[in-house]
Coordinates of C-alpha atoms and ligand atoms in Angstrom, one line a residue:
X1 CA -35.9 -32.5 30.7
X2 CA -38.4 -29.7 30.0
X3 CA -38.1 -27.1 27.2
X4 CA -40.0 -23.8 27.6
X5 CA -41.9 -22.3 24.6
X6 CA -39.5 -20.6 22.2
X7 CA -36.7 -23.2 22.6
X8 CA -35.1 -23.9 19.3
X9 CA -34.3 -27.6 18.5
X10 CA -32.5 -29.4 15.7
X11 CA -34.0 -32.6 14.2
X12 CA -31.6 -35.5 14.7
X13 CA -33.1 -37.4 11.8
X14 CA -35.8 -37.4 9.1
X15 CA -39.4 -37.8 10.0
X16 CA -41.3 -38.1 6.8
X17 CA -44.0 -40.6 7.7
X18 CA -45.9 -38.8 10.5
X19 CA -48.7 -40.2 12.5
X20 CA -51.7 -38.1 12.8
X21 CA -50.9 -34.7 14.3
X22 CA -47.2 -35.1 14.0
X23 CA -44.9 -32.7 12.2
X24 CA -42.9 -33.6 9.1
X25 CA -39.2 -32.7 9.1
X26 CA -35.8 -33.6 7.8
X27 CA -32.5 -34.1 9.6
X28 CA -31.1 -30.7 10.5
X29 CA -34.3 -28.8 10.3
X30 CA -34.9 -26.2 13.0
X31 CA -38.1 -26.5 15.1
X32 CA -39.4 -24.1 17.7
X33 CA -41.1 -25.5 20.8
X34 CA -44.6 -24.0 21.1
X35 CA -46.0 -25.9 24.0
X36 CA -45.8 -29.1 26.0
X37 CA -48.2 -31.8 24.8
X38 CA -50.5 -34.1 26.8
X39 CA -48.9 -37.0 24.9
X40 CA -46.0 -38.1 27.0
X41 CA -42.6 -37.3 25.7
X42 CA -44.0 -35.0 23.0
X43 CA -44.0 -31.3 22.4
X44 CA -46.1 -29.1 20.1
X45 CA -43.6 -27.4 17.8
X46 CA -43.4 -25.2 14.8
X47 CA -41.2 -25.8 11.8
X48 CA -39.0 -22.7 11.3
X49 CA -39.2 -22.7 7.6
X50 CA -42.5 -24.3 6.6
X51 CA -44.3 -22.6 9.5
X52 CA -46.3 -25.8 10.0
X53 CA -47.2 -26.9 13.6
X54 CA -47.5 -30.4 15.0
X55 CA -46.2 -32.8 17.5
X56 CA -42.6 -33.9 17.8
X57 CA -41.0 -36.6 20.0
X58 CA -38.5 -35.0 22.3
X59 CA -36.0 -37.8 21.8
X60 CA -35.8 -37.2 18.1
X61 CA -34.6 -33.6 18.4
X62 CA -31.9 -31.9 20.4
X63 CA -31.7 -28.3 21.7
X64 CA -30.0 -26.0 19.3
X65 CA -26.7 -25.0 20.8
X66 CA -25.4 -21.5 20.9
X67 CA -22.0 -21.2 19.4
X68 CA -19.3 -20.6 21.9
X69 CA -17.3 -17.4 21.4
X70 CA -14.1 -19.1 20.5
X71 CA -11.3 -17.1 19.1
X72 CA -9.9 -20.3 17.5
X73 CA -13.0 -20.7 15.3
X74 CA -11.6 -20.1 11.9
X75 CA -13.0 -19.7 8.4
X76 CA -9.6 -20.6 7.0
X77 CA -8.3 -23.4 9.2
X78 CA -6.0 -24.5 6.4
X79 CA -4.2 -21.1 6.4
X80 CA -1.0 -21.5 8.4
X81 CA 0.3 -17.9 8.2
X82 CA 3.9 -17.1 7.5
X83 CA 5.8 -20.4 7.5
X84 CA 8.7 -21.6 5.4
X85 CA 8.5 -24.2 2.6
X86 CA 10.3 -26.9 4.7
X87 CA 8.0 -26.2 7.7
X88 CA 5.0 -26.6 5.4
X89 CA 6.4 -30.0 4.2
X90 CA 6.8 -31.0 7.9
X91 CA 3.1 -30.2 8.5
X92 CA 2.0 -32.2 5.6
X93 CA 3.3 -35.5 7.1
X94 CA 2.4 -38.3 6.9
X95 CA 2.0 -37.8 3.2
X96 CA -1.4 -38.3 1.7
X97 CA -2.4 -37.4 -1.8
X98 CA -4.5 -34.2 -1.8
X99 CA -3.6 -33.0 1.7
X100 CA -3.0 -29.3 1.5
X101 CA -2.4 -26.0 3.3
X102 CA -1.9 -22.4 2.4
X103 CA 1.0 -20.3 3.7
X104 CA 2.2 -16.8 3.2
X105 CA 5.6 -16.7 1.5
X106 CA 8.4 -15.6 3.8
X107 CA 10.6 -14.3 1.0
X108 CA 7.8 -12.6 -0.8
X109 CA 5.4 -11.2 1.8
X110 CA 1.9 -10.8 0.5
X111 CA 2.3 -13.8 -1.8
X112 CA 0.5 -16.9 -0.9
X113 CA 1.6 -20.4 -1.5
X114 CA -0.5 -23.5 -1.9
X115 CA 1.3 -26.6 -0.7
X116 CA -0.1 -30.0 -1.8
X117 CA 1.0 -33.5 -1.0
X118 CA 1.3 -35.6 -4.2
X119 CA 2.8 -39.0 -4.5
X120 CA 4.8 -38.8 -1.3
X121 CA 6.2 -35.3 -2.1
X122 CA 5.0 -31.8 -1.7
X123 CA 4.4 -29.3 -4.5
X124 CA 4.4 -25.6 -3.8
X125 CA 2.3 -23.4 -6.0
X126 CA 3.1 -19.7 -5.8
X127 CA 0.2 -18.6 -7.9
X128 CA -2.9 -20.6 -7.3
X129 CA -5.6 -20.3 -9.9
X130 CA -9.0 -22.0 -10.0
X131 CA -7.8 -23.8 -13.1
X132 CA -7.9 -27.5 -12.0
X133 CA -5.6 -28.5 -14.8
X134 CA -2.7 -26.6 -13.3
X135 CA -2.6 -28.6 -10.0
X136 CA -1.2 -32.1 -9.9
X137 CA -4.0 -33.4 -7.7
X138 CA -7.4 -32.5 -6.4
X139 CA -7.4 -30.6 -3.1
X140 CA -8.8 -33.4 -1.0
X141 CA -8.1 -32.6 2.6
X142 CA -7.2 -29.3 4.2
X143 CA -4.4 -29.6 6.8
X144 CA -5.8 -27.8 9.7
X145 CA -3.6 -25.4 11.6
X146 CA -3.0 -26.6 15.1
X147 CA -5.1 -24.7 17.6
X148 CA -7.8 -23.6 15.2
X149 CA -11.2 -25.1 14.8
X150 CA -13.0 -25.3 11.5
X151 CA -15.8 -22.8 11.6
X152 CA -17.6 -24.8 9.0
X153 CA -17.6 -27.9 11.1
X154 CA -18.6 -26.1 14.3
X155 CA -21.4 -24.2 12.6
X156 CA -22.8 -27.4 11.0
X157 CA -22.6 -29.3 14.2
X158 CA -24.6 -26.7 16.0
X159 CA -27.2 -26.3 13.3
X160 CA -26.2 -22.7 12.3
X161 CA -24.8 -23.5 8.9
X162 CA -27.5 -23.1 6.3
X163 CA -27.7 -24.8 2.9
X164 CA -26.8 -22.4 0.1
X165 CA -28.9 -24.4 -2.4
X166 CA -32.0 -23.5 -0.5
X167 CA -31.3 -19.8 -0.6
X168 CA -32.6 -17.6 -3.4
X169 CA -31.2 -14.1 -3.5
X170 CA -33.5 -11.2 -4.5
X171 CA -33.1 -7.5 -4.7
X172 CA -30.3 -5.5 -3.1
X173 CA -32.0 -3.7 -0.1
X174 CA -29.1 -1.9 1.6
X175 CA -25.4 -1.2 1.7
X176 CA -23.5 -2.2 4.8
X177 CA -20.0 -1.0 5.6
X178 CA -18.5 -4.3 4.5
X179 CA -20.9 -5.5 1.8
X180 CA -24.4 -5.4 0.3
X181 CA -27.6 -6.6 2.0
X182 CA -30.0 -8.6 -0.1
X183 CA -33.6 -9.7 0.3
X184 CA -33.9 -13.4 -0.1
X185 CA -35.9 -16.6 0.4
X186 CA -34.8 -19.5 2.5
X187 CA -37.1 -22.5 2.2
X188 CA -40.1 -20.3 1.9
X189 CA -39.2 -17.8 4.6
X190 CA -38.3 -14.2 3.7
X191 CA -34.9 -13.4 4.8
X192 CA -32.2 -10.7 4.6
X193 CA -28.7 -11.7 3.6
X194 CA -25.7 -9.7 4.6
X195 CA -22.7 -10.5 2.5
X196 CA -19.1 -10.0 3.8
X197 CA -16.7 -10.8 1.0
X198 CA -13.4 -10.0 2.6
X199 CA -12.0 -13.0 4.4
X200 CA -10.4 -11.0 7.2
X201 CA -13.6 -9.1 8.0
X202 CA -15.6 -12.2 7.6
X203 CA -13.4 -13.8 10.3
X204 CA -14.1 -10.9 12.6
X205 CA -17.9 -11.0 11.9
X206 CA -17.9 -14.7 12.6
X207 CA -17.1 -13.9 16.2
X208 CA -19.9 -11.4 16.3
X209 CA -22.2 -14.0 14.8
X210 CA -21.4 -16.4 17.7
X211 CA -22.7 -13.7 20.0
X212 CA -25.9 -13.5 18.0
X213 CA -26.5 -17.2 18.3
X214 CA -27.0 -16.8 22.0
X215 CA -29.6 -14.0 21.8
X216 CA -33.3 -14.5 21.2
X217 CA -35.7 -11.7 21.9
X218 CA -38.7 -10.2 20.1
X219 CA -36.9 -6.9 19.8
X220 CA -33.6 -8.1 18.5
X221 CA -33.2 -9.0 14.8
X222 CA -33.0 -12.7 14.8
X223 CA -30.1 -14.6 13.2
X224 CA -31.3 -17.6 11.2
X225 CA -27.8 -18.9 10.4
X226 CA -24.8 -18.4 8.1
X227 CA -23.6 -19.6 4.8
X228 CA -20.0 -19.9 4.0
X229 CA -19.6 -19.1 0.4
X230 CA -17.5 -16.3 -1.0
X231 CA -16.7 -15.1 2.5
X232 CA -19.5 -15.1 5.0
X233 CA -23.2 -14.6 4.4
X234 CA -25.3 -13.7 7.5
X235 CA -28.9 -14.7 7.2
X236 CA -31.4 -12.9 9.4
X237 CA -35.1 -12.4 9.5
X238 CA -36.3 -9.9 6.9
X239 CA -37.2 -6.5 8.4
X240 CA -39.3 -5.3 5.4
X241 CA -39.8 -1.7 6.5
X242 CA -36.0 -1.0 6.6
X243 CA -34.1 1.0 9.1
X244 CA -35.9 3.3 11.6
X245 CA -34.3 6.5 10.3
X246 CA -35.5 6.1 6.8
X247 CA -38.8 4.8 8.0
X248 CA -39.5 8.0 10.0
X249 CA -38.0 10.4 7.4
X250 CA -40.1 9.0 4.6
X251 CA -43.4 9.0 6.6
X252 CA -43.2 12.0 8.9
X253 CA -45.8 13.4 11.3
X254 CA -48.8 13.0 9.1
X255 CA -48.5 9.2 9.1
X256 CA -46.8 8.4 12.4
X257 CA -48.1 9.9 15.6
X258 CA -46.4 10.3 19.0
X259 CA -47.9 7.1 20.5
X260 CA -46.4 5.1 17.6
X261 CA -43.1 6.8 18.3
X262 CA -43.4 5.8 22.0
X263 CA -44.0 2.2 20.9
X264 CA -40.8 2.2 18.8
X265 CA -39.0 3.7 21.8
X266 CA -40.4 0.9 24.0
X267 CA -39.5 -1.8 21.5
X268 CA -35.9 -0.7 21.4
X269 CA -35.8 -0.3 25.2
X270 CA -37.0 -3.9 25.7
X271 CA -34.4 -5.2 23.3
X272 CA -31.8 -3.3 25.3
X273 CA -33.1 -4.5 28.6
X274 CA -32.6 -8.0 27.4
X275 CA -29.0 -7.2 26.3
X276 CA -28.4 -5.6 29.7
X277 CA -29.6 -8.8 31.4
X278 CA -27.1 -10.7 29.4
X279 CA -24.4 -8.2 30.4
X280 CA -23.8 -7.3 26.7
X281 CA -22.9 -3.8 25.6
X282 CA -24.1 -2.8 22.1
X283 CA -21.8 0.2 21.6
X284 CA -23.4 1.3 18.4
X285 CA -27.0 1.9 19.3
X286 CA -28.5 4.4 16.9
X287 CA -31.7 4.7 14.9
X288 CA -29.8 3.5 11.7
X289 CA -29.2 0.3 13.5
X290 CA -32.8 -0.3 14.5
X291 CA -34.9 -2.1 11.8
X292 CA -38.7 -2.2 11.4
X293 CA -40.6 -5.4 10.7
X294 CA -43.6 -5.9 8.4
X295 CA -45.9 -5.4 11.4
X296 CA -44.1 -2.3 12.6
X297 CA -42.1 -3.8 15.5
X298 CA -38.7 -2.1 16.0
X299 CA -35.8 -4.4 16.6
X300 CA -32.2 -3.7 17.4
X301 CA -29.7 -5.0 14.9
X302 CA -26.1 -4.7 14.0
X303 CA -24.2 -6.4 16.7
X304 CA -21.0 -5.6 14.8
X305 CA -19.5 -3.9 17.9
X306 CA -21.2 -5.9 20.6
X307 CA -18.6 -7.1 23.0
X308 CA -18.6 -8.9 26.3
X309 CA -15.7 -6.8 27.6
X310 CA -15.3 -3.1 27.6
X311 CA -12.2 -2.4 25.6
X312 CA -12.5 -0.8 22.2
X313 CA -10.2 -1.7 19.4
X314 CA -10.6 1.3 17.0
X315 CA -11.3 4.6 18.5
X316 CA -11.4 6.4 15.2
X317 CA -14.5 4.5 14.2
X318 CA -16.7 5.6 17.1
X319 CA -20.0 7.3 16.2
X320 CA -19.2 10.6 18.1
X321 CA -22.8 12.0 18.2
X322 CA -24.1 8.8 19.8
X323 CA -21.2 7.9 22.1
X324 CA -21.2 8.7 25.8
X325 CA -18.5 11.2 27.0
X326 CA -16.7 8.7 29.2
X327 CA -16.6 6.2 26.3
X328 CA -15.2 8.8 23.9
X329 CA -12.6 10.0 26.4
X330 CA -11.6 6.9 28.4
X331 CA -13.0 4.1 26.3
X332 CA -15.3 3.2 29.2
X333 CA -18.2 1.3 27.6
X334 CA -20.9 0.0 29.7
X335 CA -24.7 -0.5 29.7
X336 CA -24.8 3.1 30.9
X337 CA -23.0 4.3 27.8
X338 CA -25.6 2.4 25.8
X339 CA -28.2 4.3 27.8
X340 CA -26.6 7.6 26.7
X341 CA -26.9 6.4 23.0
X342 CA -30.4 5.4 23.7
X343 CA -31.2 9.0 24.7
X344 CA -29.8 10.2 21.4
X345 CA -31.9 7.5 19.6
X346 CA -35.0 8.8 21.4
X347 CA -34.1 12.3 20.1
X348 CA -33.9 10.8 16.6
X349 CA -37.2 9.1 17.0
X350 CA -39.1 12.2 18.2
X351 CA -37.5 14.4 15.5
X352 CA -38.6 11.9 12.8
X353 CA -35.2 10.9 11.8
X354 CA -33.2 14.1 12.0
X355 CA -29.5 14.0 12.3
X356 CA -28.6 14.7 16.0
X357 CA -26.9 18.0 17.0
X358 CA -28.1 19.8 13.9
X359 CA -26.0 22.7 12.7
X360 CA -23.1 21.8 15.1
X361 CA -20.0 20.7 13.3
X362 CA -19.0 17.2 14.2
X363 CA -15.6 18.4 15.5
X364 CA -17.2 20.6 18.1
X365 CA -19.8 18.1 19.4
X366 CA -17.5 16.3 21.8
X367 CA -16.3 19.4 23.5
X368 CA -19.7 21.1 23.7
X369 CA -21.2 18.0 25.3
X370 CA -18.4 17.7 27.8
X371 CA -19.0 21.4 28.7
X372 CA -22.6 20.5 29.6
X373 CA -24.4 21.3 26.3
X374 CA -27.4 19.1 25.6
X375 CA -29.8 19.0 22.6
X376 CA -33.1 20.8 22.9
X377 CA -36.4 18.9 22.7
X378 CA -37.4 18.1 19.1
X379 CA -40.5 20.0 17.9
X380 CA -43.7 18.8 19.5
X381 CA -41.9 16.2 21.5
X382 CA -44.0 15.0 24.5
X383 CA -42.4 16.5 27.6
X384 CA -42.2 13.1 29.3
X385 CA -40.2 11.7 26.4
X386 CA -37.8 14.7 26.5
X387 CA -37.3 14.2 30.3
X388 CA -36.2 10.7 29.5
X389 CA -33.6 11.9 27.0
X390 CA -32.2 14.3 29.6
X391 CA -31.7 11.6 32.3
X392 CA -30.0 9.4 29.7
X393 CA -27.6 12.3 29.1
X394 CA -26.5 12.6 32.7
X395 CA -22.7 13.3 32.7
X396 CA -22.2 10.8 35.5
X397 CA -22.9 7.3 34.1
X398 CA -24.4 5.9 37.4
X399 CA -27.0 8.7 37.5
X400 CA -28.4 7.4 34.2
X401 CA -31.4 5.0 34.6
X402 CA -31.1 1.3 33.8
X403 CA -33.1 0.1 30.8
X404 CA -35.7 -1.6 32.9
X405 CA -36.4 1.8 34.6
X406 CA -36.7 3.5 31.2
X407 CA -39.1 0.8 30.1
X408 CA -41.4 1.4 33.1
X409 CA -41.4 5.1 32.4
X410 CA -42.2 4.6 28.7
X411 CA -45.0 2.3 29.6
X412 CA -46.4 5.0 31.8
X413 CA -46.1 7.5 29.0
X414 CA -47.9 5.2 26.6
X415 CA -50.6 4.7 29.3
X416 CA -51.2 8.4 29.5
X417 CA -51.7 8.8 25.8
X418 CA -53.8 5.7 25.1
X419 CA -57.5 5.8 25.8
X420 CA -58.9 2.9 27.8
X421 CA -59.4 -0.6 26.4
X422 CA -62.1 -1.0 23.8
X423 CA -62.0 2.6 22.6
X424 CA -58.7 2.4 20.7
X425 CA -58.9 3.6 17.1
X426 CA -57.3 1.3 14.6
X427 CA -54.4 3.2 13.0
X428 CA -52.2 2.2 10.1
X429 CA -49.3 1.4 12.5
X430 CA -50.0 1.0 16.1
X431 CA -53.1 2.7 17.4
X432 CA -53.4 5.4 20.1
X433 CA -54.8 8.9 20.0
X434 CA -51.4 10.7 20.3
X435 CA -50.5 13.0 23.1
Ligands
ADP501 P1 -23.7 -2.0 8.4 O1 -23.9 -2.2 9.8 O2 -22.5 -2.7 7.8 O3 -23.8 -0.5 8.0 P2 -26.3 -2.9 8.2 O4 -26.5 -4.2 8.8 O5 -26.8 -1.7 9.0 O6 -24.9 -2.7 7.6 O7 -27.2 -2.9 6.8 C1 -27.3 -1.8 6.0 C2 -28.7 -1.6 5.6 O8 -29.3 -2.7 5.0 C3 -29.7 -1.2 6.7 O9 -29.7 0.1 7.0 C4 -31.0 -1.7 6.2 O10 -31.6 -0.7 5.5 C5 -30.7 -2.9 5.4 N1 -30.8 -4.1 6.2 C6 -29.9 -4.7 7.0 N2 -30.4 -5.8 7.6 C7 -31.7 -5.9 7.2 C8 -32.7 -6.8 7.5 N3 -32.6 -7.9 8.4 N4 -33.9 -6.6 6.9 C9 -34.1 -5.6 6.1 N5 -33.2 -4.7 5.8 C10 -31.9 -4.8 6.3

């Protein structure tokens, strides 16, 4: 067995009395492999939360699994849907005090019934309140619906379930479509916490989170884990400079030069090249979904719509100005439709966060673009960058370049603008003279 650098491992047990050079950790802690060690059976590793580095014995950790995308993974495995009272009683056999399930009432749709096994019988509570006194027994054991898997159990087995007592929530730093985003601290690490309160949405997001557990790249916002409390809380690395649109709008040309813009473009492109290699389609690539780290690295976020297949569920929600014509018309999503969106994102970058298709009413954009209309180059945009936008906007998806080709072109562009090694000025963001 050999683990490459970057592999994430979970500690199988506590290791509190280290020998010299060894890392201290507790059961369940996540450790990242840094290098192999000359000591046989050992690796050099970094503790994900304390940041400390040291040796670990490979037999005392296991590789952190990715969660499998499993539609049966349920946040509410005790919810049995619309079943009758007698059916619920049948499911709560053999009787066991505290065994419970929740069902939707057949006679009163929208009403929920808590059914609990007590002293050999089953009590049905139409209106469940938190008031413990009103229930004849403690809810001891959820009766799992057949065919579901408890998300909580799966998440904890794979090391993606975080401990809420170790999380401190800070300021609100953003509003998502489904809930607020907070800054926070998880065992000394600065994190962002996205809260999703509604159970149904949380369930949908859980599936998306399972996609994120498989992805690790320097230009994708990294998932640290989730917390199941009041819905779902998704904990990711903190991107302290916020989203790219606001970043560029609030700084403008006087602070950010075109080389720095090219670096942001390259960052996003590399993240997308990685998604492309995993055969994943983002579907909602736009500057608002790119976040900027403390050290000005741009990372793609918001995998809310990322899907392995190419069918879309809700056409009305598509971001028209960013979506490729074939995706808008025939729901054909592909890496090449992501490339189209990437072209729009390039336009956003080089216009310092302007809204695309300025002055054109949203209703008219689709038709105009289908008729061959394309946006003009943003003011002072390097011609090389505009040429890239135009190839991304080829009507014919297969004529658009792949992300690895775009990356090569961007690297050339950066090469043209950056003076040779040794003579780079040190700028606030990333250096380069500008084109
Ligand atoms: P939604 O996709 O539901 O609109 P987002 O995930 O885009 O929600 O989050 C909304 C806003 O919260 C973002 O535009 C950004 O400003 C902030 N935000 C989200 N995730 C992070 C993060 N990891 N670090 C810093 N800020 C974040």
